[in-house]
PDB file of C-alpha atoms and ligand atoms in Angstrom:
ATOM      1  CA  UNK O   1     130.052  93.309 121.322  1.00 98.00           C
ATOM      2  CA  UNK O   2     129.273  96.463 123.282  1.00 98.00           C
ATOM      3  CA  UNK O   3     127.751  95.964 126.728  1.00 98.00           C
ATOM      4  CA  UNK O   4     125.735  98.991 127.806  1.00 98.00           C
ATOM      5  CA  UNK O   5     125.698  99.904 124.125  1.00 98.00           C
ATOM      6  CA  UNK O   6     122.146 101.247 124.044  1.00 98.00           C
ATOM      7  CA  UNK O   7     122.705 104.539 125.885  1.00 98.00           C
ATOM      8  CA  UNK O   8     125.374 107.054 126.831  1.00 98.00           C
ATOM      9  CA  UNK O   9     129.031 106.232 126.185  1.00 98.00           C
ATOM     10  CA  UNK O  10     128.218 102.704 124.981  1.00 98.00           C
ATOM     11  CA  UNK O  11     125.740 104.055 122.427  1.00 98.00           C
ATOM     12  CA  UNK O  12     128.385 106.479 121.140  1.00 98.00           C
ATOM     13  CA  UNK O  13     130.784 103.529 120.813  1.00 99.00           C
ATOM     14  CA  UNK O  14     128.088 101.605 118.933  1.00 98.00           C
ATOM     15  CA  UNK O  15     127.490 104.524 116.543  1.00 98.00           C
ATOM     16  CA  UNK O  16     131.216 105.054 115.925  1.00 98.00           C
ATOM     17  CA  UNK O  17     131.832 101.327 115.414  1.00 98.00           C
ATOM     18  CA  UNK O  18     128.845 101.037 113.077  1.00 98.00           C
ATOM     19  CA  UNK O  19     130.151 103.997 111.048  1.00 98.00           C
ATOM     20  CA  UNK O  20     133.524 102.220 110.704  1.00 97.00           C
ATOM     21  CA  UNK O  21     131.884  99.072 109.369  1.00 97.00           C
ATOM     22  CA  UNK O  22     131.775  96.898 112.486  1.00 98.00           C
ATOM     23  CA  UNK O  23     128.796  94.572 112.849  1.00 98.00           C
ATOM     24  CA  UNK O  24     127.689  95.470 116.391  1.00 98.00           C
ATOM     25  CA  UNK O  25     125.824  93.437 118.991  1.00 98.00           C
ATOM     26  CA  UNK O  26     124.647  95.488 121.969  1.00 98.00           C
ATOM     27  CA  UNK O  27     123.755  94.304 125.469  1.00 98.00           C
ATOM     28  CA  UNK O  28     121.412  96.391 127.624  1.00 98.00           C
ATOM     29  CA  UNK O  29     119.540  95.697 130.824  1.00 98.00           C
ATOM     30  CA  UNK O  30     116.058  97.232 130.811  1.00 98.00           C
ATOM     31  CA  UNK O  31     115.403 100.238 128.555  1.00 98.00           C
ATOM     32  CA  UNK O  32     113.741  98.576 125.546  1.00 98.00           C
ATOM     33  CA  UNK O  33     112.790 101.941 123.997  1.00 98.00           C
ATOM     34  CA  UNK O  34     116.428 103.058 123.853  1.00 98.00           C
ATOM     35  CA  UNK O  35     117.408  99.746 122.232  1.00 98.00           C
ATOM     36  CA  UNK O  36     114.566 100.107 119.697  1.00 98.00           C
ATOM     37  CA  UNK O  37     115.700 103.654 118.814  1.00 97.00           C
ATOM     38  CA  UNK O  38     119.289 102.484 118.345  1.00 97.00           C
ATOM     39  CA  UNK O  39     118.211  99.676 116.001  1.00 97.00           C
ATOM     40  CA  UNK O  40     116.108 102.011 113.887  1.00 97.00           C
ATOM     41  CA  UNK O  41     118.943 104.591 113.726  1.00 97.00           C
ATOM     42  CA  UNK O  42     121.624 102.011 112.907  1.00 98.00           C
ATOM     43  CA  UNK O  43     120.389  99.308 110.537  1.00 96.00           C
ATOM     44  CA  UNK O  44     121.962  95.924 111.191  1.00 97.00           C
ATOM     45  CA  UNK O  45     122.758  96.490 114.858  1.00 98.00           C
ATOM     46  CA  UNK O  46     121.527  93.623 117.062  1.00 98.00           C
ATOM     47  CA  UNK O  47     120.379  94.311 120.625  1.00 98.00           C
ATOM     48  CA  UNK O  48     120.096  91.724 123.378  1.00 98.00           C
ATOM     49  CA  UNK O  49     118.443  92.366 126.734  1.00 98.00           C
ATOM     50  CA  UNK O  50     120.639  90.744 129.379  1.00 98.00           C
ATOM     51  CA  UNK O  51     121.960  91.655 132.826  1.00 98.00           C
ATOM     52  CA  UNK O  52     125.770  91.370 132.663  1.00 98.00           C
ATOM     53  CA  UNK O  53     125.830  90.633 136.404  1.00 98.00           C
ATOM     54  CA  UNK O  54     123.955  87.383 135.761  1.00 97.00           C
ATOM     55  CA  UNK O  55     126.521  84.583 135.243  1.00 95.00           C
ATOM     56  CA  UNK O  56     124.335  83.114 132.469  1.00 97.00           C
ATOM     57  CA  UNK O  57     124.374  86.312 130.414  1.00 98.00           C
ATOM     58  CA  UNK O  58     127.846  86.284 128.899  1.00 98.00           C
ATOM     59  CA  UNK O  59     127.326  82.934 127.171  1.00 98.00           C
ATOM     60  CA  UNK O  60     123.895  84.025 125.909  1.00 98.00           C
ATOM     61  CA  UNK O  61     125.265  87.321 124.624  1.00 98.00           C
ATOM     62  CA  UNK O  62     128.162  85.782 122.729  1.00 98.00           C
ATOM     63  CA  UNK O  63     125.869  83.062 121.329  1.00 98.00           C
ATOM     64  CA  UNK O  64     123.464  85.743 120.068  1.00 98.00           C
ATOM     65  CA  UNK O  65     126.274  87.734 118.481  1.00 98.00           C
ATOM     66  CA  UNK O  66     127.752  84.636 116.826  1.00 98.00           C
ATOM     67  CA  UNK O  67     124.364  83.627 115.476  1.00 98.00           C
ATOM     68  CA  UNK O  68     123.892  87.091 113.949  1.00 98.00           C
ATOM     69  CA  UNK O  69     127.401  87.848 112.689  1.00 98.00           C
ATOM     70  CA  UNK O  70     129.821  84.992 113.339  1.00 98.00           C
ATOM     71  CA  UNK O  71     132.611  85.027 115.946  1.00 98.00           C
ATOM     72  CA  UNK O  72     133.009  88.160 118.069  1.00 98.00           C
ATOM     73  CA  UNK O  73     136.302  89.942 117.363  1.00 98.00           C
ATOM     74  CA  UNK O  74     136.147  92.766 119.902  1.00 98.00           C
ATOM     75  CA  UNK O  75     134.457  93.426 123.244  1.00 98.00           C
ATOM     76  CA  UNK O  76     133.727  96.780 124.867  1.00 99.00           C
ATOM     77  CA  UNK O  77     132.559  96.584 128.484  1.00 99.00           C
ATOM     78  CA  UNK O  78     130.624  99.830 128.976  1.00 99.00           C
ATOM     79  CA  UNK O  79     127.656  98.598 131.058  1.00 98.00           C
ATOM     80  CA  UNK O  80     127.839 100.338 134.400  1.00 98.00           C
ATOM     81  CA  UNK O  81     125.872 101.767 137.304  1.00 98.00           C
ATOM     82  CA  UNK O  82     126.812 104.023 140.221  1.00 98.00           C
ATOM     83  CA  UNK O  83     124.041 103.565 142.757  1.00 95.00           C
ATOM     84  CA  UNK O  84     122.630 106.694 144.372  1.00 95.00           C
ATOM     85  CA  UNK O  85     125.037 109.489 145.194  1.00 97.00           C
ATOM     86  CA  UNK O  86     125.837 109.803 148.863  1.00 97.00           C
ATOM     87  CA  UNK O  87     128.265 109.081 151.658  1.00 98.00           C
ATOM     88  CA  UNK O  88     129.765 105.600 151.758  1.00 98.00           C
ATOM     89  CA  UNK O  89     128.534 104.914 155.294  1.00 98.00           C
ATOM     90  CA  UNK O  90     124.953 105.337 154.095  1.00 97.00           C
ATOM     91  CA  UNK O  91     125.195 102.928 151.119  1.00 97.00           C
ATOM     92  CA  UNK O  92     123.155  99.750 151.590  1.00 97.00           C
ATOM     93  CA  UNK O  93     124.582  96.255 151.176  1.00 98.00           C
ATOM     94  CA  UNK O  94     122.250  95.828 148.188  1.00 98.00           C
ATOM     95  CA  UNK O  95     123.740  98.924 146.513  1.00 97.00           C
ATOM     96  CA  UNK O  96     127.337  97.843 147.177  1.00 98.00           C
ATOM     97  CA  UNK O  97     126.605  94.374 145.857  1.00 98.00           C
ATOM     98  CA  UNK O  98     124.803  95.606 142.751  1.00 98.00           C
ATOM     99  CA  UNK O  99     127.428  98.187 141.770  1.00 98.00           C
ATOM    100  CA  UNK O 100     130.284  95.691 142.180  1.00 98.00           C
ATOM    101  CA  UNK O 101     128.404  92.893 140.437  1.00 98.00           C
ATOM    102  CA  UNK O 102     127.486  94.961 137.370  1.00 98.00           C
ATOM    103  CA  UNK O 103     130.710  96.936 137.011  1.00 98.00           C
ATOM    104  CA  UNK O 104     133.328  94.420 138.137  1.00 99.00           C
ATOM    105  CA  UNK O 105     131.861  90.908 137.902  1.00 98.00           C
ATOM    106  CA  UNK O 106     129.953  91.778 134.699  1.00 98.00           C
ATOM    107  CA  UNK O 107     133.128  93.085 133.059  1.00 99.00           C
ATOM    108  CA  UNK O 108     135.069  90.001 134.172  1.00 98.00           C
ATOM    109  CA  UNK O 109     132.458  87.487 133.010  1.00 98.00           C
ATOM    110  CA  UNK O 110     132.146  89.040 129.548  1.00 98.00           C
ATOM    111  CA  UNK O 111     135.932  89.236 129.182  1.00 98.00           C
ATOM    112  CA  UNK O 112     136.263  85.625 130.339  1.00 98.00           C
ATOM    113  CA  UNK O 113     133.749  84.435 127.754  1.00 98.00           C
ATOM    114  CA  UNK O 114     135.479  86.408 125.006  1.00 98.00           C
ATOM    115  CA  UNK O 115     138.927  85.031 125.860  1.00 98.00           C
ATOM    116  CA  UNK O 116     137.611  81.469 126.167  1.00 98.00           C
ATOM    117  CA  UNK O 117     136.135  81.639 122.674  1.00 98.00           C
ATOM    118  CA  UNK O 118     139.267  83.246 121.187  1.00 98.00           C
ATOM    119  CA  UNK O 119     141.424  80.555 122.791  1.00 98.00           C
ATOM    120  CA  UNK O 120     139.258  77.745 121.399  1.00 97.00           C
ATOM    121  CA  UNK O 121     139.518  79.223 117.906  1.00 97.00           C
ATOM    122  CA  UNK O 122     143.160  80.269 118.270  1.00 97.00           C
ATOM    123  CA  UNK O 123     142.303  83.793 117.159  1.00 98.00           C
ATOM    124  CA  UNK O 124     143.358  87.237 118.308  1.00 97.00           C
ATOM    125  CA  UNK O 125     140.912  89.637 119.947  1.00 98.00           C
ATOM    126  CA  UNK O 126     140.542  93.037 121.571  1.00 98.00           C
ATOM    127  CA  UNK O 127     138.874  94.153 124.772  1.00 99.00           C
ATOM    128  CA  UNK O 128     138.299  97.691 126.031  1.00 99.00           C
ATOM    129  CA  UNK O 129     136.975  98.086 129.573  1.00 99.00           C
ATOM    130  CA  UNK O 130     135.348 101.386 130.510  1.00 99.00           C
ATOM    131  CA  UNK O 131     136.719 102.528 133.857  1.00 98.00           C
ATOM    132  CA  UNK O 132     136.432 106.064 135.288  1.00 98.00           C
ATOM    133  CA  UNK O 133     138.711 108.792 136.579  1.00 98.00           C
ATOM    134  CA  UNK O 134     136.894 107.950 139.836  1.00 98.00           C
ATOM    135  CA  UNK O 135     139.279 104.958 140.109  1.00 98.00           C
ATOM    136  CA  UNK O 136     142.133 107.299 140.973  1.00 98.00           C
ATOM    137  CA  UNK O 137     140.138 110.195 142.516  1.00 98.00           C
ATOM    138  CA  UNK O 138     138.112 108.106 144.988  1.00 98.00           C
ATOM    139  CA  UNK O 139     134.818 110.033 144.671  1.00 97.00           C
ATOM    140  CA  UNK O 140     134.401 110.985 148.347  1.00 97.00           C
ATOM    141  CA  UNK O 141     130.843 111.886 149.316  1.00 97.00           C
ATOM    142  CA  UNK O 142     129.516 110.616 146.002  1.00 97.00           C
ATOM    143  CA  UNK O 143     130.253 106.940 145.348  1.00 98.00           C
ATOM    144  CA  UNK O 144     133.389 105.578 146.952  1.00 98.00           C
ATOM    145  CA  UNK O 145     132.222 101.997 146.298  1.00 98.00           C
ATOM    146  CA  UNK O 146     131.874 102.758 142.571  1.00 98.00           C
ATOM    147  CA  UNK O 147     135.358 104.292 142.476  1.00 98.00           C
ATOM    148  CA  UNK O 148     136.789 101.226 144.230  1.00 98.00           C
ATOM    149  CA  UNK O 149     135.091  98.954 141.694  1.00 98.00           C
ATOM    150  CA  UNK O 150     136.573 100.945 138.815  1.00 98.00           C
ATOM    151  CA  UNK O 151     140.031 100.574 140.373  1.00 99.00           C
ATOM    152  CA  UNK O 152     139.383  96.821 140.324  1.00 99.00           C
ATOM    153  CA  UNK O 153     138.453  97.081 136.628  1.00 99.00           C
ATOM    154  CA  UNK O 154     141.785  98.817 135.949  1.00 99.00           C
ATOM    155  CA  UNK O 155     143.838  96.185 137.792  1.00 98.00           C
ATOM    156  CA  UNK O 156     141.863  93.461 136.037  1.00 99.00           C
ATOM    157  CA  UNK O 157     142.650  95.137 132.694  1.00 99.00           C
ATOM    158  CA  UNK O 158     146.373  95.162 133.467  1.00 98.00           C
ATOM    159  CA  UNK O 159     146.546  91.567 134.692  1.00 98.00           C
ATOM    160  CA  UNK O 160     144.432  90.042 131.949  1.00 99.00           C
ATOM    161  CA  UNK O 161     146.355  91.993 129.316  1.00 99.00           C
ATOM    162  CA  UNK O 162     149.634  90.421 130.492  1.00 98.00           C
ATOM    163  CA  UNK O 163     148.089  86.963 130.791  1.00 98.00           C
ATOM    164  CA  UNK O 164     146.845  86.840 127.188  1.00 98.00           C
ATOM    165  CA  UNK O 165     149.283  89.148 125.385  1.00 98.00           C
ATOM    166  CA  UNK O 166     151.227  86.281 123.791  1.00 98.00           C
ATOM    167  CA  UNK O 167     147.988  85.018 122.222  1.00 97.00           C
ATOM    168  CA  UNK O 168     147.525  88.277 120.319  1.00 98.00           C
ATOM    169  CA  UNK O 169     144.706  89.423 122.578  1.00 98.00           C
ATOM    170  CA  UNK O 170     144.914  93.099 123.572  1.00 99.00           C
ATOM    171  CA  UNK O 171     143.122  94.329 126.699  1.00 99.00           C
ATOM    172  CA  UNK O 172     142.927  98.038 127.457  1.00 99.00           C
ATOM    173  CA  UNK O 173     140.807 100.502 129.357  1.00 99.00           C
ATOM    174  CA  UNK O 174     139.453 104.007 128.973  1.00 99.00           C
ATOM    175  CA  UNK O 175     138.884 106.143 132.067  1.00 99.00           C
ATOM    176  CA  UNK O 176     136.386 108.903 131.271  1.00 98.00           C
ATOM    177  CA  UNK O 177     136.004 112.002 133.390  1.00 98.00           C
ATOM    178  CA  UNK O 178     132.521 113.472 133.774  1.00 98.00           C
ATOM    179  CA  UNK O 179     130.505 112.952 130.606  1.00 98.00           C
ATOM    180  CA  UNK O 180     127.016 114.081 129.573  1.00 98.00           C
ATOM    181  CA  UNK O 181     124.918 110.893 129.829  1.00 98.00           C
ATOM    182  CA  UNK O 182     121.913 109.678 131.777  1.00 97.00           C
ATOM    183  CA  UNK O 183     124.083 108.087 134.484  1.00 97.00           C
ATOM    184  CA  UNK O 184     123.958 111.229 136.654  1.00 96.00           C
ATOM    185  CA  UNK O 185     120.149 111.350 136.678  1.00 96.00           C
ATOM    186  CA  UNK O 186     120.116 107.646 137.517  1.00 96.00           C
ATOM    187  CA  UNK O 187     122.395 108.457 140.476  1.00 96.00           C
ATOM    188  CA  UNK O 188     119.780 110.952 141.675  1.00 95.00           C
ATOM    189  CA  UNK O 189     121.462 114.196 140.492  1.00 95.00           C
ATOM    190  CA  UNK O 190     120.727 115.123 136.862  1.00 96.00           C
ATOM    191  CA  UNK O 191     122.555 118.435 137.395  1.00 96.00           C
ATOM    192  CA  UNK O 192     125.778 116.754 138.569  1.00 96.00           C
ATOM    193  CA  UNK O 193     127.825 117.631 135.431  1.00 96.00           C
ATOM    194  CA  UNK O 194     127.178 121.345 135.949  1.00 95.00           C
ATOM    195  CA  UNK O 195     127.835 120.983 139.677  1.00 94.00           C
ATOM    196  CA  UNK O 196     131.302 119.431 139.172  1.00 96.00           C
ATOM    197  CA  UNK O 197     132.453 121.215 136.012  1.00 97.00           C
ATOM    198  CA  UNK O 198     134.540 123.689 138.027  1.00 97.00           C
ATOM    199  CA  UNK O 199     136.865 120.784 138.995  1.00 95.00           C
ATOM    200  CA  UNK O 200     137.646 119.958 135.360  1.00 98.00           C
ATOM    201  CA  UNK O 201     140.897 121.601 134.198  1.00 98.00           C
ATOM    202  CA  UNK O 202     139.578 122.023 130.640  1.00 98.00           C
ATOM    203  CA  UNK O 203     136.516 123.760 132.070  1.00 98.00           C
ATOM    204  CA  UNK O 204     133.876 121.663 130.373  1.00 98.00           C
ATOM    205  CA  UNK O 205     132.099 118.324 130.573  1.00 98.00           C
ATOM    206  CA  UNK O 206     132.962 115.602 128.061  1.00 98.00           C
ATOM    207  CA  UNK O 207     130.700 114.263 125.342  1.00 98.00           C
ATOM    208  CA  UNK O 208     130.124 110.527 124.794  1.00 98.00           C
ATOM    209  CA  UNK O 209     131.616 110.784 121.295  1.00 98.00           C
ATOM    210  CA  UNK O 210     134.933 111.959 122.796  1.00 98.00           C
ATOM    211  CA  UNK O 211     135.138 108.778 124.868  1.00 99.00           C
ATOM    212  CA  UNK O 212     134.048 106.617 121.933  1.00 99.00           C
ATOM    213  CA  UNK O 213     136.905 107.984 119.809  1.00 98.00           C
ATOM    214  CA  UNK O 214     139.437 106.710 122.361  1.00 99.00           C
ATOM    215  CA  UNK O 215     137.717 103.313 122.561  1.00 99.00           C
ATOM    216  CA  UNK O 216     137.700 102.937 118.776  1.00 98.00           C
ATOM    217  CA  UNK O 217     141.380 103.866 118.605  1.00 98.00           C
ATOM    218  CA  UNK O 218     142.282 101.223 121.189  1.00 99.00           C
ATOM    219  CA  UNK O 219     140.297  98.646 119.197  1.00 98.00           C
ATOM    220  CA  UNK O 220     142.010  99.626 115.962  1.00 98.00           C
ATOM    221  CA  UNK O 221     145.255  98.362 114.438  1.00 98.00           C
ATOM    222  CA  UNK O 222     146.731 101.817 115.070  1.00 98.00           C
ATOM    223  CA  UNK O 223     146.965 100.657 118.691  1.00 98.00           C
ATOM    224  CA  UNK O 224     148.609  97.361 117.707  1.00 98.00           C
ATOM    225  CA  UNK O 225     151.375  97.664 120.359  1.00 98.00           C
ATOM    226  CA  UNK O 226     149.100  98.936 123.140  1.00 98.00           C
ATOM    227  CA  UNK O 227     147.943  96.515 125.811  1.00 98.00           C
ATOM    228  CA  UNK O 228     147.366  96.806 129.550  1.00 98.00           C
ATOM    229  CA  UNK O 229     146.925 100.567 129.183  1.00 98.00           C
ATOM    230  CA  UNK O 230     144.194 102.724 130.671  1.00 98.00           C
ATOM    231  CA  UNK O 231     143.729 105.903 128.654  1.00 98.00           C
ATOM    232  CA  UNK O 232     142.425 108.807 130.724  1.00 98.00           C
ATOM    233  CA  UNK O 233     139.907 110.912 128.781  1.00 98.00           C
ATOM    234  CA  UNK O 234     138.824 113.465 131.326  1.00 98.00           C
ATOM    235  CA  UNK O 235     139.673 116.974 130.200  1.00 98.00           C
ATOM    236  CA  UNK O 236     142.608 116.967 132.622  1.00 98.00           C
ATOM    237  CA  UNK O 237     140.793 115.350 135.567  1.00 96.00           C
TER     238      UNK O 237
HETATM  239  P1  NAP F 301     124.348 105.307 130.997  1.00 95.37           P
HETATM  240  O1  NAP F 301     124.115 106.449 130.071  1.00 95.37           O
HETATM  241  O2  NAP F 301     123.540 105.215 132.255  1.00 95.37           O
HETATM  242  O3  NAP F 301     124.187 103.955 130.158  1.00 95.37           O
HETATM  243  C1  NAP F 301     124.418 102.744 130.798  1.00 95.37           C
HETATM  244  C2  NAP F 301     124.247 101.615 129.807  1.00 95.37           C
HETATM  245  O4  NAP F 301     124.590 100.395 130.484  1.00 95.37           O
HETATM  246  C3  NAP F 301     122.825 101.444 129.306  1.00 95.37           C
HETATM  247  O5  NAP F 301     122.860 100.936 128.003  1.00 95.37           O
HETATM  248  C4  NAP F 301     122.287 100.392 130.268  1.00 95.37           C
HETATM  249  O6  NAP F 301     121.181  99.651 129.770  1.00 95.37           O
HETATM  250  C5  NAP F 301     123.485  99.493 130.416  1.00 95.37           C
HETATM  251  N1  NAP F 301     123.465  98.687 131.631  1.00 95.37           N
HETATM  252  C6  NAP F 301     123.391  99.110 132.918  1.00 95.37           C
HETATM  253  N2  NAP F 301     123.390  98.061 133.751  1.00 95.37           N
HETATM  254  C7  NAP F 301     123.467  96.943 132.976  1.00 95.37           C
HETATM  255  C8  NAP F 301     123.492  95.576 133.241  1.00 95.37           C
HETATM  256  N3  NAP F 301     123.421  95.102 134.501  1.00 95.37           N
HETATM  257  N4  NAP F 301     123.559  94.698 132.210  1.00 95.37           N
HETATM  258  C9  NAP F 301     123.614  95.164 130.927  1.00 95.37           C
HETATM  259  N5  NAP F 301     123.597  96.463 130.609  1.00 95.37           N
HETATM  260  C10 NAP F 301     123.521  97.344 131.616  1.00 95.37           C
HETATM  261  O7  NAP F 301     125.872 105.269 131.485  1.00 95.37           O
HETATM  262  P2  NAP F 301     127.188 105.926 130.825  1.00 95.37           P
HETATM  263  O8  NAP F 301     127.376 107.229 131.467  1.00 95.37           O
HETATM  264  O9  NAP F 301     127.169 105.784 129.368  1.00 95.37           O
HETATM  265  O10 NAP F 301     128.292 104.951 131.449  1.00 95.37           O
HETATM  266  C11 NAP F 301     128.932 103.966 130.655  1.00 95.37           C
HETATM  267  C12 NAP F 301     130.198 103.539 131.343  1.00 95.37           C
HETATM  268  O11 NAP F 301     131.038 104.678 131.498  1.00 95.37           O
HETATM  269  C13 NAP F 301     129.956 102.986 132.752  1.00 95.37           C
HETATM  270  O12 NAP F 301     130.823 101.909 132.973  1.00 95.37           O
HETATM  271  C14 NAP F 301     130.311 104.156 133.641  1.00 95.37           C
HETATM  272  O13 NAP F 301     130.724 103.725 134.912  1.00 95.37           O
HETATM  273  C15 NAP F 301     131.416 104.791 132.857  1.00 95.37           C
HETATM  274  N6  NAP F 301     131.664 106.206 133.146  1.00 95.37           N
HETATM  275  C16 NAP F 301     130.710 107.144 132.921  1.00 95.37           C
HETATM  276  C17 NAP F 301     130.988 108.474 133.207  1.00 95.37           C
HETATM  277  C18 NAP F 301     129.990 109.584 132.988  1.00 95.37           C
HETATM  278  O14 NAP F 301     130.222 110.720 133.475  1.00 95.37           O
HETATM  279  N7  NAP F 301     128.918 109.353 132.260  1.00 95.37           N
HETATM  280  C19 NAP F 301     132.243 108.815 133.724  1.00 95.37           C
HETATM  281  C20 NAP F 301     133.177 107.830 133.940  1.00 95.37           C
HETATM  282  C21 NAP F 301     132.883 106.519 133.640  1.00 95.37           C
HETATM  283  P3  NAP F 301     119.650 100.125 130.164  1.00 95.37           P
HETATM  284  O15 NAP F 301     119.490 101.480 129.583  1.00 95.37           O
HETATM  285  O16 NAP F 301     118.787  99.093 129.540  1.00 95.37           O
HETATM  286  O17 NAP F 301     119.626 100.147 131.662  1.00 95.37           O
END
């Protein structure tokens, strides 16, 4: 299950997982055309339109995946939004609420549903939550509320990992730096990657495939002793 799997980093995760033989169910919120393109590019991938911030969505998503493929074995929480770039004092209550509900509550609800189902079946499972280097940089003048939410995602990753480790469930995170996706245009600044590239020690912006590689490694048996970790993939950021 890949939330936000229709575009950007999530779509790269979907493509990489599909190439490795995973049956992939993707959740997306509104862009039907992107979901259609993904399905025609990757035969067998199932897409479900659902808002992860809606408490009813997680059950519906896991039901849809189970109906298509059987029990979900791995969850990647990539669905995320930033709200418009700007100073924190100018952010509306609606923006604060939406960013926290999608990025934090949505991640928690999907993880909760996954763990509940694994516990009922007595099976192992793997979760990777997509955080951001913003969680430890703070993103002043851009989206402090988003950065704070990603810090919550990282603490949630650590705590849940410890809570379910003995059940064979691994929970990890990946914290990307700035990556070429549509999220910057959605934040109101399509040129943001070029604007911030000078801050990146490696001197370039990341590609979604470079984040997906880290996610797929954390899902794999090669990471069998890794849980509660957040892997920074930010070119040195
Ligand atoms: P993106 O290109 O804008 O794609 C976002 C994806 O999430 C889309 O598939 C979108 O579906 C889906 N989505 C958004 N809100 C949703 C909701 N409420 N319910 C279900 N699906 C929802 O973003 P991205 O850059 O790939 O970001 C993916 C993750 O990486 C996010 O968590 C983001 O915070 C994190 N991240 C990104 C960067 C970066 O520079 N790109 C850096 C650090 C961290 P629709 O298309 O249907 O809306």
